[in-house]
PDB file of C-alpha atoms and ligand atoms in Angstrom:
ATOM      1  CA  MET A 553     -50.621  11.443 -41.355  1.00 71.00           C
ATOM      2  CA  THR A 554     -52.844   9.892 -38.661  1.00 84.00           C
ATOM      3  CA  ARG A 555     -54.074   6.747 -40.049  1.00 97.00           C
ATOM      4  CA  HIS A 556     -58.107   5.977 -39.973  1.00 98.00           C
ATOM      5  CA  LEU A 557     -59.428   2.015 -38.648  1.00 98.00           C
ATOM      6  CA  LEU A 558     -63.118   2.235 -39.868  1.00 98.00           C
ATOM      7  CA  ASP A 559     -63.029  -1.323 -41.374  1.00 98.00           C
ATOM      8  CA  LEU A 560     -60.308  -3.789 -41.650  1.00 98.00           C
ATOM      9  CA  ASN A 561     -60.000  -2.886 -45.301  1.00 97.00           C
ATOM     10  CA  ASP A 562     -57.811   0.613 -43.684  1.00 98.00           C
ATOM     11  CA  LEU A 563     -55.219  -2.447 -42.162  1.00 97.00           C
ATOM     12  CA  GLY A 564     -55.093  -4.796 -45.700  1.00 95.00           C
ATOM     13  CA  PRO A 565     -55.042  -8.062 -45.265  1.00 95.00           C
ATOM     14  CA  SER A 566     -50.641  -7.611 -44.133  1.00 95.00           C
ATOM     15  CA  GLY A 567     -51.888  -5.284 -41.201  1.00 97.00           C
ATOM     16  CA  ILE A 568     -53.662  -7.496 -39.103  1.00 97.00           C
ATOM     17  CA  ALA A 569     -50.504  -9.468 -38.375  1.00 97.00           C
ATOM     18  CA  THR A 570     -49.279  -6.200 -37.696  1.00 98.00           C
ATOM     19  CA  VAL A 571     -51.660  -4.618 -35.293  1.00 98.00           C
ATOM     20  CA  ALA A 572     -51.597  -8.138 -33.568  1.00 98.00           C
ATOM     21  CA  ARG A 573     -48.102  -7.685 -33.058  1.00 98.00           C
ATOM     22  CA  LEU A 574     -48.497  -4.474 -31.763  1.00 98.00           C
ATOM     23  CA  ALA A 575     -50.300  -5.140 -29.162  1.00 98.00           C
ATOM     24  CA  GLY A 576     -47.313  -6.606 -27.491  1.00 98.00           C
ATOM     25  CA  ALA A 577     -45.533  -3.711 -27.728  1.00 98.00           C
ATOM     26  CA  ALA A 578     -44.065  -1.225 -24.776  1.00 98.00           C
ATOM     27  CA  SER A 579     -44.662   1.965 -26.865  1.00 98.00           C
ATOM     28  CA  LYS A 580     -46.707   4.619 -25.204  1.00 98.00           C
ATOM     29  CA  PRO A 581     -47.339   6.814 -28.436  1.00 98.00           C
ATOM     30  CA  LEU A 582     -49.898   8.699 -26.560  1.00 98.00           C
ATOM     31  CA  ALA A 583     -48.315  10.246 -23.731  1.00 98.00           C
ATOM     32  CA  GLY A 584     -49.913  13.858 -23.296  1.00 97.00           C
ATOM     33  CA  ALA A 585     -52.492  12.939 -25.830  1.00 98.00           C
ATOM     34  CA  SER A 586     -56.426  12.486 -25.065  1.00 98.00           C
ATOM     35  CA  VAL A 587     -58.631  10.168 -27.464  1.00 98.00           C
ATOM     36  CA  ALA A 588     -62.575  11.165 -27.395  1.00 98.00           C
ATOM     37  CA  MET A 589     -64.677   7.931 -27.172  1.00 98.00           C
ATOM     38  CA  VAL A 590     -68.318   8.351 -28.505  1.00 98.00           C
ATOM     39  CA  PHE A 591     -70.634   5.732 -27.823  1.00 98.00           C
ATOM     40  CA  GLU A 592     -74.233   5.965 -30.007  1.00 98.00           C
ATOM     41  CA  LYS A 593     -75.245   2.435 -28.375  1.00 98.00           C
ATOM     42  CA  PRO A 594     -74.144   0.792 -24.760  1.00 98.00           C
ATOM     43  CA  SER A 595     -71.093  -0.439 -24.416  1.00 98.00           C
ATOM     44  CA  ALA A 596     -69.015  -2.594 -21.509  1.00 98.00           C
ATOM     45  CA  ARG A 597     -66.067  -4.122 -23.133  1.00 98.00           C
ATOM     46  CA  THR A 598     -65.405  -1.651 -25.658  1.00 99.00           C
ATOM     47  CA  ARG A 599     -65.582   1.263 -23.335  1.00 98.00           C
ATOM     48  CA  ASN A 600     -63.797  -0.330 -20.786  1.00 98.00           C
ATOM     49  CA  SER A 601     -61.073  -1.511 -23.277  1.00 98.00           C
ATOM     50  CA  THR A 602     -60.655   1.513 -24.949  1.00 98.00           C
ATOM     51  CA  GLU A 603     -60.387   3.643 -21.943  1.00 98.00           C
ATOM     52  CA  MET A 604     -57.866   1.370 -20.421  1.00 98.00           C
ATOM     53  CA  ALA A 605     -55.572   0.912 -23.154  1.00 99.00           C
ATOM     54  CA  VAL A 606     -55.325   4.531 -23.808  1.00 99.00           C
ATOM     55  CA  VAL A 607     -54.384   5.170 -20.028  1.00 98.00           C
ATOM     56  CA  ASP A 608     -51.814   2.080 -20.824  1.00 98.00           C
ATOM     57  CA  LEU A 609     -50.355   4.197 -24.139  1.00 98.00           C
ATOM     58  CA  GLY A 610     -49.935   7.154 -21.646  1.00 98.00           C
ATOM     59  CA  GLY A 611     -53.482   8.980 -22.910  1.00 98.00           C
ATOM     60  CA  HIS A 612     -55.902  10.464 -21.298  1.00 98.00           C
ATOM     61  CA  PRO A 613     -59.262   8.791 -22.750  1.00 98.00           C
ATOM     62  CA  VAL A 614     -62.664  11.107 -22.539  1.00 98.00           C
ATOM     63  CA  MET A 615     -65.824   9.563 -22.809  1.00 98.00           C
ATOM     64  CA  ILE A 616     -68.837  11.096 -24.518  1.00 98.00           C
ATOM     65  CA  THR A 617     -72.216   9.551 -24.848  1.00 96.00           C
ATOM     66  CA  ASP A 618     -74.331  10.637 -27.547  1.00 93.00           C
ATOM     67  CA  ALA A 619     -76.871  12.182 -25.435  1.00 94.00           C
ATOM     68  CA  GLU A 620     -74.059  14.480 -24.891  1.00 96.00           C
ATOM     69  CA  VAL A 621     -73.043  15.333 -28.333  1.00 97.00           C
ATOM     70  CA  GLY A 622     -76.284  14.463 -30.359  1.00 98.00           C
ATOM     71  CA  ILE A 623     -74.746  13.203 -34.004  1.00 98.00           C
ATOM     72  CA  ASP A 624     -77.020  14.784 -36.449  1.00 98.00           C
ATOM     73  CA  ARG A 625     -79.815  16.074 -34.134  1.00 98.00           C
ATOM     74  CA  ARG A 626     -77.731  18.270 -31.802  1.00 98.00           C
ATOM     75  CA  GLU A 627     -75.600  18.993 -34.668  1.00 98.00           C
ATOM     76  CA  THR A 628     -73.999  17.056 -37.936  1.00 98.00           C
ATOM     77  CA  ALA A 629     -71.658  14.642 -37.459  1.00 98.00           C
ATOM     78  CA  GLU A 630     -69.304  16.477 -39.249  1.00 98.00           C
ATOM     79  CA  ASP A 631     -69.144  19.633 -36.680  1.00 98.00           C
ATOM     80  CA  VAL A 632     -69.327  16.746 -33.966  1.00 98.00           C
ATOM     81  CA  VAL A 633     -65.752  15.455 -35.182  1.00 98.00           C
ATOM     82  CA  ARG A 634     -64.294  18.738 -36.237  1.00 98.00           C
ATOM     83  CA  THR A 635     -65.118  20.067 -32.766  1.00 98.00           C
ATOM     84  CA  LEU A 636     -63.685  16.767 -30.724  1.00 98.00           C
ATOM     85  CA  ALA A 637     -60.489  17.571 -33.476  1.00 98.00           C
ATOM     86  CA  CYS A 638     -60.019  20.490 -31.503  1.00 98.00           C
ATOM     87  CA  TYR A 639     -59.138  18.641 -28.502  1.00 98.00           C
ATOM     88  CA  HIS A 640     -57.810  14.800 -29.235  1.00 98.00           C
ATOM     89  CA  ARG A 641     -55.756  13.202 -31.209  1.00 98.00           C
ATOM     90  CA  VAL A 642     -57.929  10.162 -31.568  1.00 98.00           C
ATOM     91  CA  VAL A 643     -61.542  10.414 -32.213  1.00 98.00           C
ATOM     92  CA  ALA A 644     -63.146   7.007 -31.316  1.00 99.00           C
ATOM     93  CA  ALA A 645     -67.014   6.085 -31.967  1.00 98.00           C
ATOM     94  CA  ARG A 646     -69.526   3.879 -32.065  1.00 98.00           C
ATOM     95  CA  VAL A 647     -72.114   4.589 -34.302  1.00 98.00           C
ATOM     96  CA  ASN A 648     -75.562   3.146 -35.608  1.00 98.00           C
ATOM     97  CA  ASP A 649     -74.852   4.053 -39.389  1.00 98.00           C
ATOM     98  CA  HIS A 650     -71.712   3.164 -40.691  1.00 98.00           C
ATOM     99  CA  GLN A 651     -71.704   6.290 -43.272  1.00 98.00           C
ATOM    100  CA  VAL A 652     -71.797   8.279 -39.921  1.00 98.00           C
ATOM    101  CA  LEU A 653     -67.742   7.329 -39.841  1.00 99.00           C
ATOM    102  CA  GLU A 654     -67.353   7.960 -43.423  1.00 98.00           C
ATOM    103  CA  ARG A 655     -68.676  11.193 -43.311  1.00 98.00           C
ATOM    104  CA  MET A 656     -66.105  11.926 -40.375  1.00 98.00           C
ATOM    105  CA  ARG A 657     -63.202  10.363 -42.069  1.00 98.00           C
ATOM    106  CA  SER A 658     -64.199  12.921 -45.218  1.00 98.00           C
ATOM    107  CA  THR A 659     -64.357  15.991 -42.959  1.00 98.00           C
ATOM    108  CA  LEU A 660     -61.097  15.564 -41.103  1.00 98.00           C
ATOM    109  CA  GLY A 661     -59.517  14.318 -44.817  1.00 97.00           C
ATOM    110  CA  ALA A 662     -61.127  17.864 -46.695  1.00 98.00           C
ATOM    111  CA  ALA A 663     -59.959  19.767 -43.339  1.00 98.00           C
ATOM    112  CA  ARG A 664     -56.521  18.299 -43.545  1.00 97.00           C
ATOM    113  CA  ILE A 665     -56.802  17.425 -39.693  1.00 98.00           C
ATOM    114  CA  ASP A 666     -53.823  15.093 -38.661  1.00 97.00           C
ATOM    115  CA  VAL A 667     -56.429  13.216 -36.141  1.00 98.00           C
ATOM    116  CA  GLY A 668     -57.225   9.628 -36.230  1.00 98.00           C
ATOM    117  CA  LEU A 669     -60.500   7.651 -36.444  1.00 98.00           C
ATOM    118  CA  ILE A 670     -61.242   4.551 -35.161  1.00 99.00           C
ATOM    119  CA  ASN A 671     -64.491   2.536 -35.490  1.00 99.00           C
ATOM    120  CA  LEU A 672     -65.903   0.973 -31.997  1.00 99.00           C
ATOM    121  CA  LEU A 673     -68.489  -1.035 -33.896  1.00 99.00           C
ATOM    122  CA  SER A 674     -70.998   0.004 -36.428  1.00 98.00           C
ATOM    123  CA  ASP A 675     -74.068  -1.574 -38.166  1.00 98.00           C
ATOM    124  CA  ARG A 676     -71.339  -2.796 -40.838  1.00 98.00           C
ATOM    125  CA  SER A 677     -68.313  -3.979 -38.696  1.00 98.00           C
ATOM    126  CA  HIS A 678     -66.298  -4.482 -35.763  1.00 98.00           C
ATOM    127  CA  PRO A 679     -62.829  -4.010 -36.544  1.00 99.00           C
ATOM    128  CA  CYS A 680     -61.282  -3.599 -33.109  1.00 99.00           C
ATOM    129  CA  GLN A 681     -63.309  -7.032 -31.893  1.00 99.00           C
ATOM    130  CA  ALA A 682     -61.248  -8.889 -34.552  1.00 98.00           C
ATOM    131  CA  VAL A 683     -58.260  -7.589 -33.640  1.00 98.00           C
ATOM    132  CA  ALA A 684     -58.799  -9.211 -30.073  1.00 98.00           C
ATOM    133  CA  ASP A 685     -60.474 -12.575 -31.806  1.00 98.00           C
ATOM    134  CA  VAL A 686     -56.908 -12.969 -33.583  1.00 98.00           C
ATOM    135  CA  LEU A 687     -55.132 -12.326 -30.354  1.00 98.00           C
ATOM    136  CA  THR A 688     -57.202 -15.252 -28.577  1.00 98.00           C
ATOM    137  CA  LEU A 689     -56.876 -17.504 -31.543  1.00 98.00           C
ATOM    138  CA  ALA A 690     -52.786 -17.298 -31.638  1.00 98.00           C
ATOM    139  CA  ASP A 691     -52.779 -17.614 -27.617  1.00 98.00           C
ATOM    140  CA  GLU A 692     -54.142 -21.466 -28.368  1.00 98.00           C
ATOM    141  CA  HIS A 693     -51.905 -21.725 -31.524  1.00 97.00           C
ATOM    142  CA  GLY A 694     -48.248 -20.116 -31.171  1.00 97.00           C
ATOM    143  CA  GLY A 695     -48.970 -17.182 -32.469  1.00 97.00           C
ATOM    144  CA  ALA A 696     -50.958 -15.173 -35.211  1.00 96.00           C
ATOM    145  CA  GLY A 697     -48.328 -16.326 -37.641  1.00 95.00           C
ATOM    146  CA  ALA A 698     -49.163 -19.851 -36.994  1.00 97.00           C
ATOM    147  CA  LEU A 699     -52.561 -19.700 -37.661  1.00 97.00           C
ATOM    148  CA  SER A 700     -52.510 -20.491 -41.345  1.00 96.00           C
ATOM    149  CA  GLY A 701     -54.699 -23.819 -42.278  1.00 95.00           C
ATOM    150  CA  ARG A 702     -56.531 -23.409 -39.395  1.00 97.00           C
ATOM    151  CA  THR A 703     -60.511 -23.368 -39.478  1.00 98.00           C
ATOM    152  CA  VAL A 704     -62.984 -21.241 -37.381  1.00 98.00           C
ATOM    153  CA  THR A 705     -66.836 -21.616 -37.896  1.00 99.00           C
ATOM    154  CA  TYR A 706     -69.212 -18.751 -37.216  1.00 99.00           C
ATOM    155  CA  VAL A 707     -72.776 -19.880 -36.382  1.00 99.00           C
ATOM    156  CA  GLY A 708     -75.668 -17.844 -36.100  1.00 98.00           C
ATOM    157  CA  ASP A 709     -76.721 -14.172 -37.645  1.00 98.00           C
ATOM    158  CA  ALA A 710     -73.973 -13.423 -40.046  1.00 98.00           C
ATOM    159  CA  ASN A 711     -73.516  -9.823 -39.020  1.00 98.00           C
ATOM    160  CA  ASN A 712     -70.989  -7.109 -38.292  1.00 98.00           C
ATOM    161  CA  VAL A 713     -68.936  -9.299 -35.980  1.00 99.00           C
ATOM    162  CA  THR A 714     -68.690 -11.611 -38.516  1.00 99.00           C
ATOM    163  CA  VAL A 715     -67.470  -9.761 -41.294  1.00 98.00           C
ATOM    164  CA  SER A 716     -64.469  -8.282 -39.369  1.00 98.00           C
ATOM    165  CA  LEU A 717     -63.832 -11.693 -37.784  1.00 98.00           C
ATOM    166  CA  ALA A 718     -63.929 -13.511 -41.535  1.00 98.00           C
ATOM    167  CA  GLN A 719     -61.952 -10.632 -42.976  1.00 98.00           C
ATOM    168  CA  ALA A 720     -58.895 -11.081 -40.028  1.00 98.00           C
ATOM    169  CA  MET A 721     -59.289 -15.213 -40.581  1.00 98.00           C
ATOM    170  CA  LEU A 722     -58.937 -15.083 -44.134  1.00 98.00           C
ATOM    171  CA  ALA A 723     -55.903 -12.186 -43.751  1.00 97.00           C
ATOM    172  CA  LEU A 724     -53.751 -14.961 -41.700  1.00 97.00           C
ATOM    173  CA  GLY A 725     -54.895 -17.988 -44.257  1.00 96.00           C
ATOM    174  CA  VAL A 726     -57.972 -19.397 -41.497  1.00 97.00           C
ATOM    175  CA  THR A 727     -60.529 -21.037 -43.065  1.00 97.00           C
ATOM    176  CA  ILE A 728     -63.654 -19.227 -42.422  1.00 98.00           C
ATOM    177  CA  ARG A 729     -67.213 -21.202 -42.535  1.00 98.00           C
ATOM    178  CA  VAL A 730     -70.328 -19.344 -41.662  1.00 99.00           C
ATOM    179  CA  ALA A 731     -73.583 -21.273 -40.933  1.00 99.00           C
ATOM    180  CA  ALA A 732     -76.890 -18.958 -40.692  1.00 99.00           C
ATOM    181  CA  PRO A 733     -80.573 -20.045 -41.957  1.00 98.00           C
ATOM    182  CA  LYS A 734     -81.677 -18.104 -45.117  1.00 98.00           C
ATOM    183  CA  GLY A 735     -82.663 -14.590 -44.292  1.00 98.00           C
ATOM    184  CA  TYR A 736     -79.309 -14.150 -41.836  1.00 98.00           C
ATOM    185  CA  GLN A 737     -76.696 -15.248 -44.288  1.00 98.00           C
ATOM    186  CA  LEU A 738     -73.482 -12.758 -45.683  1.00 98.00           C
ATOM    187  CA  THR A 739     -74.802 -10.638 -48.386  1.00 98.00           C
ATOM    188  CA  SER A 740     -73.139 -10.425 -51.602  1.00 98.00           C
ATOM    189  CA  GLU A 741     -71.677  -7.510 -50.333  1.00 98.00           C
ATOM    190  CA  MET A 742     -70.338  -8.643 -47.248  1.00 98.00           C
ATOM    191  CA  VAL A 743     -69.028 -11.913 -49.204  1.00 98.00           C
ATOM    192  CA  SER A 744     -67.104  -9.449 -51.412  1.00 98.00           C
ATOM    193  CA  ALA A 745     -65.384  -7.471 -48.606  1.00 98.00           C
ATOM    194  CA  ILE A 746     -64.441 -10.514 -47.030  1.00 98.00           C
ATOM    195  CA  GLU A 747     -63.171 -12.833 -49.953  1.00 97.00           C
ATOM    196  CA  ALA A 748     -60.440  -9.629 -50.760  1.00 96.00           C
ATOM    197  CA  PHE A 749     -58.778 -10.774 -47.710  1.00 97.00           C
ATOM    198  CA  SER A 750     -58.235 -14.096 -48.899  1.00 95.00           C
ATOM    199  CA  VAL A 751     -54.437 -15.118 -48.777  1.00 87.00           C
ATOM    200  CA  ASP A 752     -52.670 -18.965 -48.666  1.00 81.00           C
ATOM    201  CA  GLY A 753     -55.836 -20.467 -49.903  1.00 86.00           C
ATOM    202  CA  ALA A 754     -57.890 -19.723 -47.177  1.00 93.00           C
ATOM    203  CA  VAL A 755     -61.692 -19.709 -48.063  1.00 97.00           C
ATOM    204  CA  LEU A 756     -64.951 -18.779 -46.715  1.00 98.00           C
ATOM    205  CA  ALA A 757     -67.512 -21.284 -46.786  1.00 98.00           C
ATOM    206  CA  GLN A 758     -71.292 -21.058 -46.229  1.00 98.00           C
ATOM    207  CA  PHE A 759     -73.763 -23.585 -44.601  1.00 98.00           C
ATOM    208  CA  GLU A 760     -77.372 -23.740 -43.594  1.00 98.00           C
ATOM    209  CA  ASP A 761     -76.631 -26.821 -41.699  1.00 98.00           C
ATOM    210  CA  PRO A 762     -74.591 -25.728 -38.586  1.00 98.00           C
ATOM    211  CA  SER A 763     -73.757 -29.478 -37.558  1.00 98.00           C
ATOM    212  CA  GLU A 764     -72.215 -29.859 -41.078  1.00 98.00           C
ATOM    213  CA  ALA A 765     -70.101 -26.511 -40.593  1.00 99.00           C
ATOM    214  CA  ALA A 766     -69.051 -27.515 -36.948  1.00 99.00           C
ATOM    215  CA  VAL A 767     -67.307 -30.539 -37.770  1.00 98.00           C
ATOM    216  CA  GLY A 768     -63.573 -30.672 -37.083  1.00 98.00           C
ATOM    217  CA  ALA A 769     -63.282 -26.644 -36.404  1.00 98.00           C
ATOM    218  CA  ASP A 770     -60.527 -25.542 -34.333  1.00 98.00           C
ATOM    219  CA  ALA A 771     -63.047 -22.670 -33.056  1.00 99.00           C
ATOM    220  CA  LEU A 772     -66.575 -22.304 -33.013  1.00 99.00           C
ATOM    221  CA  TYR A 773     -67.678 -18.720 -32.634  1.00 99.00           C
ATOM    222  CA  THR A 774     -71.158 -16.870 -32.075  1.00 99.00           C
ATOM    223  CA  ASP A 775     -72.395 -13.279 -31.441  1.00 98.00           C
ATOM    224  CA  VAL A 776     -75.905 -12.209 -30.316  1.00 98.00           C
ATOM    225  CA  TRP A 777     -78.947 -13.068 -32.401  1.00 98.00           C
ATOM    226  CA  VAL A 778     -80.714  -9.538 -31.684  1.00 98.00           C
ATOM    227  CA  SER A 779     -77.746  -6.907 -32.060  1.00 98.00           C
ATOM    228  CA  MET A 780     -78.357  -3.398 -31.187  1.00 98.00           C
ATOM    229  CA  GLY A 781     -80.549  -1.671 -33.394  1.00 97.00           C
ATOM    230  CA  GLN A 782     -82.735  -4.817 -34.258  1.00 98.00           C
ATOM    231  CA  GLU A 783     -84.816  -4.900 -31.113  1.00 98.00           C
ATOM    232  CA  ALA A 784     -88.279  -4.472 -32.689  1.00 98.00           C
ATOM    233  CA  GLU A 785     -87.052  -7.981 -34.691  1.00 98.00           C
ATOM    234  CA  ALA A 786     -86.292  -9.883 -31.249  1.00 98.00           C
ATOM    235  CA  GLU A 787     -89.059 -12.364 -31.770  1.00 98.00           C
ATOM    236  CA  VAL A 788     -88.761 -13.384 -35.271  1.00 98.00           C
ATOM    237  CA  ARG A 789     -84.935 -13.688 -35.020  1.00 98.00           C
ATOM    238  CA  ARG A 790     -85.171 -15.716 -31.722  1.00 98.00           C
ATOM    239  CA  ARG A 791     -87.713 -18.209 -33.771  1.00 98.00           C
ATOM    240  CA  ASP A 792     -85.747 -18.522 -36.990  1.00 98.00           C
ATOM    241  CA  LEU A 793     -82.567 -18.781 -35.337  1.00 98.00           C
ATOM    242  CA  ALA A 794     -83.514 -21.614 -32.739  1.00 98.00           C
ATOM    243  CA  ALA A 795     -81.776 -24.048 -34.326  1.00 98.00           C
ATOM    244  CA  TYR A 796     -78.567 -22.232 -34.584  1.00 98.00           C
ATOM    245  CA  THR A 797     -77.413 -22.621 -30.809  1.00 98.00           C
ATOM    246  CA  ILE A 798     -73.478 -23.552 -29.835  1.00 99.00           C
ATOM    247  CA  ASP A 799     -74.519 -26.178 -27.821  1.00 98.00           C
ATOM    248  CA  GLN A 800     -72.269 -29.470 -26.420  1.00 98.00           C
ATOM    249  CA  HIS A 801     -73.784 -31.207 -29.525  1.00 98.00           C
ATOM    250  CA  LEU A 802     -71.855 -28.611 -31.784  1.00 98.00           C
ATOM    251  CA  VAL A 803     -68.482 -28.400 -29.465  1.00 98.00           C
ATOM    252  CA  ASP A 804     -68.485 -32.406 -29.311  1.00 98.00           C
ATOM    253  CA  LEU A 805     -68.656 -32.404 -33.538  1.00 99.00           C
ATOM    254  CA  ALA A 806     -65.661 -29.477 -33.775  1.00 99.00           C
ATOM    255  CA  ALA A 807     -61.815 -30.639 -33.337  1.00 98.00           C
ATOM    256  CA  PRO A 808     -61.127 -32.393 -30.042  1.00 98.00           C
ATOM    257  CA  ASP A 809     -59.000 -29.389 -28.585  1.00 97.00           C
ATOM    258  CA  ALA A 810     -61.504 -27.293 -30.380  1.00 98.00           C
ATOM    259  CA  ILE A 811     -62.171 -23.512 -28.544  1.00 98.00           C
ATOM    260  CA  VAL A 812     -65.236 -21.636 -28.043  1.00 99.00           C
ATOM    261  CA  MET A 813     -65.257 -18.080 -28.683  1.00 99.00           C
ATOM    262  CA  HIS A 814     -67.985 -15.291 -28.575  1.00 99.00           C
ATOM    263  CA  CYS A 815     -67.730 -11.734 -28.608  1.00 98.00           C
ATOM    264  CA  LEU A 816     -69.951 -10.830 -25.859  1.00 98.00           C
ATOM    265  CA  PRO A 817     -72.953  -9.712 -24.768  1.00 98.00           C
ATOM    266  CA  ALA A 818     -73.943 -13.538 -24.246  1.00 98.00           C
ATOM    267  CA  HIS A 819     -77.346 -14.716 -23.991  1.00 98.00           C
ATOM    268  CA  ARG A 820     -77.320 -18.225 -22.158  1.00 98.00           C
ATOM    269  CA  GLY A 821     -80.058 -20.564 -24.211  1.00 98.00           C
ATOM    270  CA  GLU A 822     -80.135 -18.433 -27.301  1.00 98.00           C
ATOM    271  CA  GLU A 823     -76.734 -18.243 -29.424  1.00 98.00           C
ATOM    272  CA  ILE A 824     -74.929 -20.166 -26.826  1.00 98.00           C
ATOM    273  CA  SER A 825     -75.529 -22.733 -23.870  1.00 98.00           C
ATOM    274  CA  HIS A 826     -74.700 -22.201 -20.202  1.00 98.00           C
ATOM    275  CA  ASP A 827     -72.946 -24.987 -20.065  1.00 98.00           C
ATOM    276  CA  VAL A 828     -70.683 -24.529 -23.419  1.00 98.00           C
ATOM    277  CA  LEU A 829     -70.160 -20.744 -22.290  1.00 98.00           C
ATOM    278  CA  GLU A 830     -69.035 -21.941 -18.778  1.00 98.00           C
ATOM    279  CA  GLY A 831     -67.259 -25.372 -20.041  1.00 98.00           C
ATOM    280  CA  PRO A 832     -63.559 -26.166 -20.678  1.00 98.00           C
ATOM    281  CA  SER A 833     -63.726 -25.206 -24.219  1.00 98.00           C
ATOM    282  CA  SER A 834     -64.517 -21.633 -23.667  1.00 99.00           C
ATOM    283  CA  ARG A 835     -62.588 -18.600 -24.021  1.00 98.00           C
ATOM    284  CA  VAL A 836     -64.808 -15.712 -23.898  1.00 98.00           C
ATOM    285  CA  TRP A 837     -63.373 -14.287 -20.886  1.00 98.00           C
ATOM    286  CA  ARG A 838     -59.717 -14.603 -22.146  1.00 98.00           C
ATOM    287  CA  GLN A 839     -61.079 -12.934 -25.275  1.00 98.00           C
ATOM    288  CA  ALA A 840     -62.684  -9.946 -23.297  1.00 98.00           C
ATOM    289  CA  ALA A 841     -59.462  -9.178 -21.781  1.00 98.00           C
ATOM    290  CA  HIS A 842     -57.683  -9.153 -25.034  1.00 98.00           C
ATOM    291  CA  ARG A 843     -59.832  -6.251 -26.138  1.00 99.00           C
ATOM    292  CA  ARG A 844     -57.392  -4.363 -24.097  1.00 98.00           C
ATOM    293  CA  THR A 845     -54.073  -5.884 -25.542  1.00 98.00           C
ATOM    294  CA  ALA A 846     -55.824  -5.359 -29.100  1.00 98.00           C
ATOM    295  CA  MET A 847     -56.661  -1.974 -28.436  1.00 98.00           C
ATOM    296  CA  ARG A 848     -53.023  -1.468 -27.799  1.00 98.00           C
ATOM    297  CA  GLY A 849     -51.988  -2.852 -31.098  1.00 98.00           C
ATOM    298  CA  VAL A 850     -54.894  -0.375 -32.691  1.00 98.00           C
ATOM    299  CA  LEU A 851     -54.128   2.563 -31.265  1.00 98.00           C
ATOM    300  CA  ARG A 852     -50.099   1.944 -31.888  1.00 98.00           C
ATOM    301  CA  TRP A 853     -51.118   1.220 -35.537  1.00 98.00           C
ATOM    302  CA  ILE A 854     -53.288   4.807 -35.721  1.00 98.00           C
ATOM    303  CA  MET A 855     -50.233   6.362 -34.160  1.00 98.00           C
ATOM    304  CA  GLY A 856     -48.119   5.603 -37.133  1.00 97.00           C
ATOM    305  CA  GLU A 857     -46.213   2.765 -35.826  1.00 97.00           C
ATOM    306  CA  ASP A 858     -45.634  -0.290 -38.095  1.00 96.00           C
TER     307      ASP A 858
HETATM  308  N1   CP B  82     -68.128  -7.148 -27.688  1.00 61.17           N
HETATM  309  C1   CP B  82     -68.146  -5.915 -27.530  1.00 61.17           C
HETATM  310  O1   CP B  82     -68.064  -5.278 -28.027  1.00 61.17           O
HETATM  311  O2   CP B  82     -68.983  -5.612 -26.129  1.00 61.17           O
HETATM  312  P1   CP B  82     -69.583  -4.458 -26.146  1.00 61.17           P
HETATM  313  O3   CP B  82     -71.063  -4.278 -26.886  1.00 61.17           O
HETATM  314  O4   CP B  82     -69.724  -4.639 -24.204  1.00 61.17           O
HETATM  315  O5   CP B  82     -68.509  -3.338 -26.084  1.00 61.17           O
HETATM  316  N1  NVA B  83     -73.350  -7.710 -33.515  1.00 61.17           N
HETATM  317  C1  NVA B  83     -73.699  -6.949 -32.056  1.00 61.17           C
HETATM  318  C2  NVA B  83     -72.252  -7.000 -31.587  1.00 61.17           C
HETATM  319  C3  NVA B  83     -72.142  -6.651 -29.798  1.00 61.17           C
HETATM  320  C4  NVA B  83     -70.591  -6.450 -29.539  1.00 61.17           C
HETATM  321  C5  NVA B  83     -74.198  -5.844 -32.214  1.00 61.17           C
HETATM  322  O1  NVA B  83     -73.641  -5.079 -33.344  1.00 61.17           O
HETATM  323  O2  NVA B  83     -75.106  -5.057 -31.250  1.00 61.17           O
END
């Protein structure tokens, strides 16, 4: 049966290195097949990288906005996925509520439909982003297998991106520090999901002080303070997170060759300063480019490669 990737839990700790390796393979398992991509929220990187990765693997991508299918408004999520499965080998979706993906997976399983399902970001996780993050770090340190013992510090709102990043890091033996103010830290449920990925003694450490968390880190990572769907909280979030900007002060505290990462979109002057985003430590554009490389690995794994 085709695989699904709703969370990195579907890959497990050992599967992360597998997908990173498959990103560099040459196979075209989607020849003659198509992939549906449904977006309930906006996207620049995920839509374009996925679309081109499908083409790279010999397939045909079909982009579908939520306005067209209306998940749980025009028809149920169950009926949307069953319909798309009539035409496509893989269904990929960016959803507001992670439960929509779980319902789609259950529907495919119950009907014994051999179609893969990929999470292109939900409120809970962003697994495809984490694969690109691994590839970006691997470029700096001689491969994904050589990352063990490194330290990555995430600064800001502990969110969907943080969870997937932290899981991937622990799986590769990388210590992950998360610096966030009270009210924006990882929940106990997120911590459990992350710590299940710990190998090689790598640990998750939580901080309130971003300076303390940045000391000696091999990479500093941030994401927006206001995720999609949180727009009503924008003002209070900007106030509460104001001390959590990755700026030159934090870069100076990190390791001398530390890199700066951001999944993007960036808000210069909020979670990252303009100078750091455009400075010599920044790898954000390489990271964005790796979204396409990463999706090749994800799609090959979905199609059963190891
Ligand atoms: N990083 C990321 O997922 O970007 P988009 O929201 O533009 O797809
Ligand atoms: N945490 C952000 C990530 C954007 C790629 C969001 O969910 O909007």
